[in-house]
Amino acid sequence: MAERRPIVYDWEEGRGPGVSHAGRNLLKNEERILHSMNQLQKVTHSDHVRLSEDGRAVVILDQTQLPCRTVYLRLQTAEALYAAIRTLQVRGAPAIGICAGYGMYCLARSLEKAAPGEFLEKLRAFGAYLNSARPTAVNLSWAIRRMLGVAEKSAGGPVAETLALLRAECEAIHREDIAMCRAISEHGLALLREGDGVLTHCNAGPLATSRYGTALGPILLARERGMQLRVFADETRPLLQGARLTAYELQRAGVDVTLICDNMASIVMKNGWVNVCFVGCDRIAANGDFANKIGTSGVAILAKHYGIPFYTLGPTSTIDLNCKTGADIEIEQRPPEEIREKFYREPMAPPDVKCYNPAFDVTDHALLSGIVTEKGICRPPFAESLRRLFD
């Protein structure tokens, strides 16, 4: 892919029509933080989800090729966007939301010659199709609803005006995520001390978001400010996001990271090497139960046994107050080939053996020490503290 021009964001653009009041406040806070920080080492971030220069395609860094190859893809059709989300070429709840926002704008541009009534009908169909790619991560449906809301409000008017509003909205989604990740990182950093050992599962860094990340955000911010931490990254079977992505991001940032197999988490905790666990989240229920990459609940149970604080970090867009408990979260089932043969030179299991391959599990809120959001840290009882975020 030839296009790799970095994006420069103007924080004062937050006054545009596509940015909410809360988004403007976040952007102003981000600007103050940027000016006041005494950064010791700047972490390099790549723009791995962005709008193409001609505004007709979404350009993504293909995460399935990392860490061996750096490949950028241009996604212009609904089928290409669906496939990229479904096959994890773009992954991580916030990054999926950003991709969906840009994707809906690009698909809307393909309808610019349609009649106003037909335009909205077809855009809704595109949204339903993209939303079916991955049912667990709430940011996908959240971003699609947000884009459709803009289109519906301007229904009946000139399509060109609707397109301008949709572009402002998808860019606002991206800018707001940058600000949210930075705020989450600041709040999470308050939970860390010099020399701490941090265990993380899956990947919740810049690749899964926009900047800094959620679960990795405090770690990268600590690195910038000269704080020394030791990170233990679970490999995260069967798709190895911890091995391929987390280890890659942290090592590039100069963080002391040790890669471990998932079944080694217990022994590093028993050895006293872990002071806190940070993980991301794809959907948080109203009672604090949350879905994250498969294996997260096991880490939480181990942390509880060894008396280690366990936090999930994510933006408020991942909180679904309409979902009462974790039992109401739909869990995506992945193909059995991911267990039997993916990443192997030849299959490592009998070709006809049955496989159970859920992409996520649900961690009970009773195992959580807190939920770190851009608005602060929620503590038990989560049904009350999460609701207050939206009051």
Coordinates of C-alpha atoms in Angstrom, one line a residue:
M1 CA 0.0 0.0 0.0
A2 CA 1.5 3.3 -1.1
E3 CA -0.5 5.6 1.2
R4 CA 1.0 6.0 4.6
R5 CA 0.8 9.8 5.2
P6 CA 0.5 10.5 8.9
I7 CA -2.6 12.3 10.2
V8 CA -2.1 15.6 12.1
Y9 CA -5.2 16.4 14.3
D10 CA -6.2 20.0 15.1
W11 CA -7.7 19.8 18.6
E12 CA -9.5 23.1 18.1
E13 CA -11.6 21.4 15.3
G14 CA -13.6 19.9 18.2
R15 CA -16.0 22.8 17.7
G16 CA -17.3 21.2 14.5
P17 CA -20.9 19.9 14.0
G18 CA -19.8 16.3 14.4
V19 CA -18.3 16.6 17.9
S20 CA -20.5 16.2 21.0
H21 CA -20.2 18.5 24.0
A22 CA -18.5 15.7 26.0
G23 CA -16.2 15.2 23.1
R24 CA -15.2 18.8 23.1
N25 CA -14.4 18.7 26.8
L26 CA -12.3 15.6 26.3
L27 CA -10.4 17.3 23.4
K28 CA -9.7 20.4 25.6
N29 CA -8.5 18.2 28.4
E30 CA -6.2 16.3 26.0
E31 CA -4.8 19.6 24.7
R32 CA -4.0 20.7 28.3
I33 CA -2.4 17.4 29.1
L34 CA -0.2 17.5 25.9
H35 CA 1.0 21.0 26.8
S36 CA 1.7 20.2 30.5
M37 CA 3.4 16.9 30.2
N38 CA 7.1 16.5 30.8
Q39 CA 7.7 13.7 28.3
L40 CA 10.9 11.8 28.7
Q41 CA 10.5 9.5 25.8
K42 CA 7.8 9.9 23.1
V43 CA 6.1 6.7 22.1
T44 CA 5.7 6.4 18.3
H45 CA 2.2 5.8 17.1
S46 CA 1.2 4.7 13.6
D47 CA -2.1 5.8 12.0
H48 CA -3.4 2.2 11.4
V49 CA -7.0 3.1 10.7
R50 CA -7.7 6.3 8.7
L51 CA -9.5 7.8 5.8
S52 CA -7.8 7.7 2.4
E53 CA -6.6 10.9 0.9
D54 CA -9.4 10.8 -1.7
G55 CA -12.0 10.1 1.1
R56 CA -13.4 7.1 -0.6
A57 CA -11.7 4.3 1.3
V58 CA -10.6 3.2 4.7
V59 CA -6.9 2.5 5.0
I60 CA -5.9 0.0 7.7
L61 CA -2.8 -1.8 8.9
D62 CA -3.5 -5.5 8.4
Q63 CA -3.0 -6.8 11.9
T64 CA -3.0 -10.4 10.7
Q65 CA 0.4 -9.8 9.1
L66 CA 2.1 -8.6 12.2
P67 CA 4.8 -8.8 13.5
C68 CA 6.5 -10.2 10.4
R69 CA 5.2 -7.9 7.7
T70 CA 3.7 -4.4 7.6
V71 CA 0.9 -4.4 5.1
Y72 CA -1.7 -1.6 4.6
L73 CA -5.1 -2.3 2.9
R74 CA -7.5 -0.1 1.2
L75 CA -11.1 -1.0 2.0
Q76 CA -13.7 0.6 -0.3
T77 CA -16.7 -1.9 -0.5
A78 CA -19.0 -3.2 2.1
E79 CA -17.7 -6.7 1.4
A80 CA -14.1 -5.6 2.0
L81 CA -15.0 -3.8 5.2
Y82 CA -17.0 -6.8 6.5
A83 CA -14.1 -9.2 5.7
A84 CA -11.5 -7.0 7.4
I85 CA -13.5 -6.8 10.6
R86 CA -14.5 -10.5 10.5
T87 CA -11.0 -11.8 9.8
L88 CA -9.4 -9.5 12.4
Q89 CA -7.4 -7.5 9.9
V90 CA -8.7 -4.6 12.0
R91 CA -9.5 -5.6 15.6
G92 CA -9.9 -4.2 19.1
A93 CA -13.3 -2.7 20.0
P94 CA -12.4 1.0 19.7
A95 CA -10.4 0.5 16.4
I96 CA -13.4 -1.4 15.0
G97 CA -15.6 1.5 15.9
I98 CA -13.3 4.0 14.2
C99 CA -13.1 1.7 11.1
A100 CA -16.9 1.4 11.0
G101 CA -17.4 5.1 11.2
Y102 CA -15.0 5.8 8.3
G103 CA -16.5 2.8 6.5
M104 CA -20.1 4.1 6.7
Y105 CA -18.9 7.4 5.3
C106 CA -17.2 5.8 2.4
L107 CA -20.2 3.6 1.7
A108 CA -22.4 6.7 1.9
R109 CA -20.2 8.3 -0.8
S110 CA -20.9 5.4 -3.1
L111 CA -24.6 6.4 -2.8
E112 CA -24.1 10.1 -3.6
K113 CA -26.2 9.9 -6.8
A114 CA -29.0 8.1 -5.0
A115 CA -32.4 9.7 -4.3
P116 CA -32.7 10.9 -0.6
G117 CA -35.1 8.1 0.3
E118 CA -33.1 5.4 -1.4
F119 CA -29.9 6.8 0.1
L120 CA -31.0 6.3 3.7
E121 CA -32.5 2.9 3.0
K122 CA -29.3 1.6 1.4
L123 CA -27.1 3.1 4.1
R124 CA -29.2 1.3 6.8
A125 CA -28.7 -2.0 4.9
F126 CA -24.9 -1.4 4.8
G127 CA -25.0 -0.7 8.5
A128 CA -26.8 -3.9 9.3
Y129 CA -24.5 -5.9 7.1
L130 CA -21.3 -4.5 8.8
N131 CA -22.8 -4.9 12.3
S132 CA -23.2 -8.6 11.7
A133 CA -19.4 -9.1 11.2
R134 CA -18.7 -9.3 15.0
P135 CA -21.6 -9.3 17.5
T136 CA -19.7 -9.0 20.8
A137 CA -17.8 -5.7 20.5
V138 CA -20.3 -3.0 21.2
N139 CA -18.2 -0.2 19.5
L140 CA -19.1 -1.6 16.1
S141 CA -22.9 -1.2 16.6
W142 CA -22.3 2.1 18.5
A143 CA -20.4 3.7 15.7
I144 CA -22.8 2.5 13.0
R145 CA -25.8 3.8 15.0
R146 CA -24.0 7.1 15.5
M147 CA -23.4 7.5 11.8
L148 CA -27.0 6.5 10.9
G149 CA -28.3 9.0 13.4
V150 CA -26.6 11.8 11.5
A151 CA -27.9 10.5 8.2
E152 CA -31.5 10.2 9.6
K153 CA -31.4 13.8 11.0
S154 CA -30.5 15.2 7.6
A155 CA -32.9 12.9 5.7
G156 CA -34.7 14.7 2.9
G157 CA -32.0 17.3 2.4
P158 CA -29.3 17.4 -0.3
V159 CA -27.1 14.3 -0.2
A160 CA -24.0 16.5 -0.4
E161 CA -24.9 18.1 2.9
T162 CA -25.5 14.7 4.5
L163 CA -22.1 13.5 3.3
A164 CA -20.4 16.5 4.8
L165 CA -22.0 15.9 8.1
L166 CA -21.1 12.2 8.0
R167 CA -17.5 13.0 7.3
A168 CA -17.4 15.4 10.3
E169 CA -19.0 12.6 12.4
C170 CA -16.5 9.8 11.5
E171 CA -13.6 12.2 12.0
A172 CA -15.1 13.1 15.4
I173 CA -15.3 9.5 16.4
H174 CA -11.6 9.1 15.7
R175 CA -10.6 12.3 17.5
E176 CA -12.7 11.5 20.5
D177 CA -11.2 8.1 20.8
I178 CA -7.7 9.6 20.9
A179 CA -8.7 11.9 23.7
M180 CA -10.5 9.0 25.6
C181 CA -7.5 6.7 25.4
R182 CA -5.3 9.4 26.7
A183 CA -7.6 10.1 29.6
I184 CA -7.9 6.4 30.4
S185 CA -4.1 6.2 30.4
E186 CA -3.9 9.0 32.8
H187 CA -6.4 7.4 35.2
G188 CA -4.7 4.0 34.9
L189 CA -1.3 5.4 35.5
A190 CA -2.5 6.5 39.0
L191 CA -2.8 2.8 39.8
L192 CA 0.9 2.0 39.0
R193 CA 4.1 2.4 41.1
E194 CA 7.7 2.4 40.1
G195 CA 8.9 -1.2 39.5
D196 CA 5.5 -2.8 39.4
G197 CA 4.9 -6.0 37.5
V198 CA 1.8 -5.8 35.3
L199 CA 0.2 -8.8 33.6
T200 CA -2.0 -8.3 30.6
H201 CA -4.1 -10.5 28.3
C202 CA -4.8 -10.1 24.6
N203 CA -4.0 -6.8 23.0
A204 CA -5.4 -3.4 24.1
G205 CA -2.7 -1.1 22.9
P206 CA -2.6 1.5 20.1
L207 CA -3.3 -1.2 17.5
A208 CA -6.7 -1.9 19.1
T209 CA -7.6 1.8 19.5
S210 CA -6.1 5.0 18.2
R211 CA -3.3 6.2 20.5
Y212 CA -1.8 4.7 23.6
G213 CA -4.6 2.1 24.0
T214 CA -6.7 1.2 27.0
A215 CA -5.0 -1.6 29.0
L216 CA -1.6 -0.8 27.6
G217 CA -2.1 3.0 27.7
P218 CA -0.9 3.5 31.3
I219 CA 2.1 1.3 30.6
L220 CA 3.1 3.4 27.5
L221 CA 2.4 6.6 29.3
A222 CA 4.6 5.4 32.2
R223 CA 7.4 4.7 29.7
E224 CA 7.2 8.2 28.4
R225 CA 7.5 9.6 31.9
G226 CA 10.5 7.5 32.8
M227 CA 8.7 5.0 35.1
Q228 CA 10.1 1.5 35.0
L229 CA 7.6 -1.4 34.9
R230 CA 7.8 -5.1 34.1
V231 CA 5.1 -6.4 31.9
F232 CA 4.1 -10.1 31.4
A233 CA 2.1 -10.6 28.2
D234 CA 0.0 -13.7 27.8
E235 CA 0.4 -15.1 24.3
T236 CA -3.5 -15.3 24.1
R237 CA -4.3 -18.5 22.3
P238 CA -5.5 -19.4 19.7
L239 CA -5.0 -16.1 17.7
L240 CA -1.9 -15.1 19.6
Q241 CA -2.7 -11.4 19.9
G242 CA -0.5 -11.1 23.0
A243 CA 2.5 -12.7 21.2
R244 CA 2.0 -11.0 17.8
L245 CA 0.7 -7.6 18.9
T246 CA 1.2 -6.8 22.6
A247 CA 4.8 -8.0 22.7
Y248 CA 5.4 -6.2 19.4
E249 CA 4.0 -2.8 20.6
L250 CA 5.6 -2.9 24.0
Q251 CA 9.1 -3.9 22.8
R252 CA 9.0 -1.2 20.1
A253 CA 8.2 1.3 22.9
G254 CA 11.2 0.1 25.0
V255 CA 9.1 -1.4 27.7
D256 CA 10.5 -4.4 29.7
V257 CA 8.1 -7.1 28.4
T258 CA 8.2 -10.8 28.9
L259 CA 6.0 -13.1 26.8
I260 CA 4.4 -16.1 28.5
C261 CA 2.1 -18.8 27.5
D262 CA -1.4 -18.4 28.8
N263 CA -1.0 -21.3 31.2
M264 CA 2.0 -19.7 32.8
A265 CA 0.0 -16.8 34.4
S266 CA -0.5 -18.7 37.6
I267 CA 3.2 -19.4 38.2
V268 CA 4.3 -15.7 37.6
M269 CA 1.7 -14.6 40.0
K270 CA 2.7 -17.2 42.6
N271 CA 6.3 -16.1 42.2
G272 CA 5.3 -12.6 43.3
W273 CA 6.2 -11.0 40.0
V274 CA 2.7 -9.5 39.3
N275 CA 1.4 -6.5 41.3
V276 CA -1.6 -5.7 39.1
C277 CA -3.5 -7.0 36.1
F278 CA -4.7 -4.7 33.3
V279 CA -7.0 -6.0 30.5
G280 CA -9.2 -4.4 27.9
C281 CA -12.9 -5.0 27.3
D282 CA -15.2 -5.4 24.3
R283 CA -18.5 -5.0 26.2
I284 CA -19.4 -4.1 29.8
A285 CA -22.8 -5.0 31.2
A286 CA -24.7 -2.7 33.5
N287 CA -23.7 -4.8 36.6
G288 CA -19.9 -4.7 35.7
D289 CA -19.6 -8.1 34.1
F290 CA -17.5 -7.7 31.0
A291 CA -16.6 -9.6 27.8
N292 CA -13.0 -9.7 26.7
K293 CA -10.7 -12.0 24.8
I294 CA -11.1 -15.7 25.7
G295 CA -8.9 -16.5 28.7
T296 CA -9.6 -13.2 30.6
S297 CA -11.9 -14.7 33.1
G298 CA -9.3 -17.3 34.0
V299 CA -6.7 -14.6 34.6
A300 CA -9.2 -12.8 36.9
I301 CA -9.9 -15.9 38.9
L302 CA -6.1 -16.5 39.4
A303 CA -5.6 -12.8 40.4
K304 CA -8.4 -13.2 43.0
H305 CA -6.7 -16.3 44.4
Y306 CA -3.3 -14.5 44.8
G307 CA -4.8 -11.3 46.0
I308 CA -3.7 -9.2 43.0
P309 CA -5.8 -6.2 41.9
F310 CA -7.5 -6.8 38.6
Y311 CA -8.8 -3.9 36.4
T312 CA -10.4 -3.7 33.0
L313 CA -9.8 -0.5 31.0
G314 CA -12.1 0.9 28.3
P315 CA -14.0 3.9 27.0
T316 CA -17.6 4.5 28.1
S317 CA -18.7 3.6 24.6
T318 CA -18.0 -0.1 25.5
I319 CA -20.5 0.1 28.4
D320 CA -23.9 -1.2 27.5
L321 CA -26.5 -0.3 30.1
N322 CA -29.2 -2.1 28.1
C323 CA -27.3 -5.3 28.8
K324 CA -28.1 -6.2 32.4
T325 CA -25.5 -8.9 33.0
G326 CA -22.8 -10.8 31.3
A327 CA -25.3 -13.6 30.6
D328 CA -26.9 -11.3 28.1
I329 CA -23.7 -10.7 26.0
E330 CA -23.7 -12.6 22.8
I331 CA -20.4 -14.5 22.5
E332 CA -18.9 -14.8 19.0
Q333 CA -17.9 -18.4 17.9
R334 CA -14.9 -18.6 15.7
P335 CA -13.9 -21.3 13.1
P336 CA -12.4 -24.6 14.5
E337 CA -9.4 -24.2 12.1
E338 CA -8.1 -21.4 14.3
I339 CA -7.4 -24.1 17.0
R340 CA -6.4 -27.0 14.8
E341 CA -4.1 -25.4 12.3
K342 CA -3.7 -21.7 12.3
F343 CA -0.1 -20.5 12.6
Y344 CA 1.2 -24.1 12.3
R345 CA 3.2 -25.5 9.4
E346 CA 0.9 -28.5 9.4
P347 CA -2.3 -29.3 11.5
M348 CA -1.5 -30.0 15.2
A349 CA -4.8 -31.8 15.9
P350 CA -6.8 -34.6 14.1
P351 CA -8.6 -32.9 11.2
D352 CA -12.0 -34.1 12.3
V353 CA -11.7 -33.5 16.0
K354 CA -14.5 -31.3 17.4
C355 CA -13.5 -27.8 18.6
Y356 CA -15.1 -25.2 20.8
N357 CA -13.7 -21.8 19.9
P358 CA -15.5 -18.9 21.6
A359 CA -13.7 -15.6 20.8
F360 CA -14.6 -14.1 24.2
D361 CA -15.5 -15.0 27.8
V362 CA -17.3 -13.1 30.4
T363 CA -15.5 -12.0 33.7
D364 CA -17.8 -11.7 36.7
H365 CA -17.9 -8.3 38.3
A366 CA -17.1 -9.8 41.6
L367 CA -13.6 -10.5 40.4
L368 CA -13.0 -6.8 39.4
S369 CA -11.1 -4.2 41.5
G370 CA -12.3 -1.5 39.2
I371 CA -13.2 -0.3 35.7
V372 CA -11.0 2.4 34.3
T373 CA -12.8 4.8 31.9
E374 CA -12.0 8.2 30.4
K375 CA -14.2 9.7 33.1
G376 CA -12.4 8.0 36.0
I377 CA -12.3 4.7 37.9
C378 CA -15.5 3.0 38.7
R379 CA -15.5 0.9 41.9
P380 CA -18.0 -1.6 43.3
P381 CA -21.0 -1.6 43.4
F382 CA -20.7 -1.3 39.6
A383 CA -24.4 -1.1 38.9
E384 CA -24.3 2.3 40.7
S385 CA -20.9 3.6 39.7
L386 CA -21.4 2.8 36.0
R387 CA -24.9 4.4 36.0
R388 CA -23.4 7.6 37.5
L389 CA -21.1 8.0 34.4
F390 CA -24.2 8.7 32.3
D391 CA -26.2 10.8 34.7

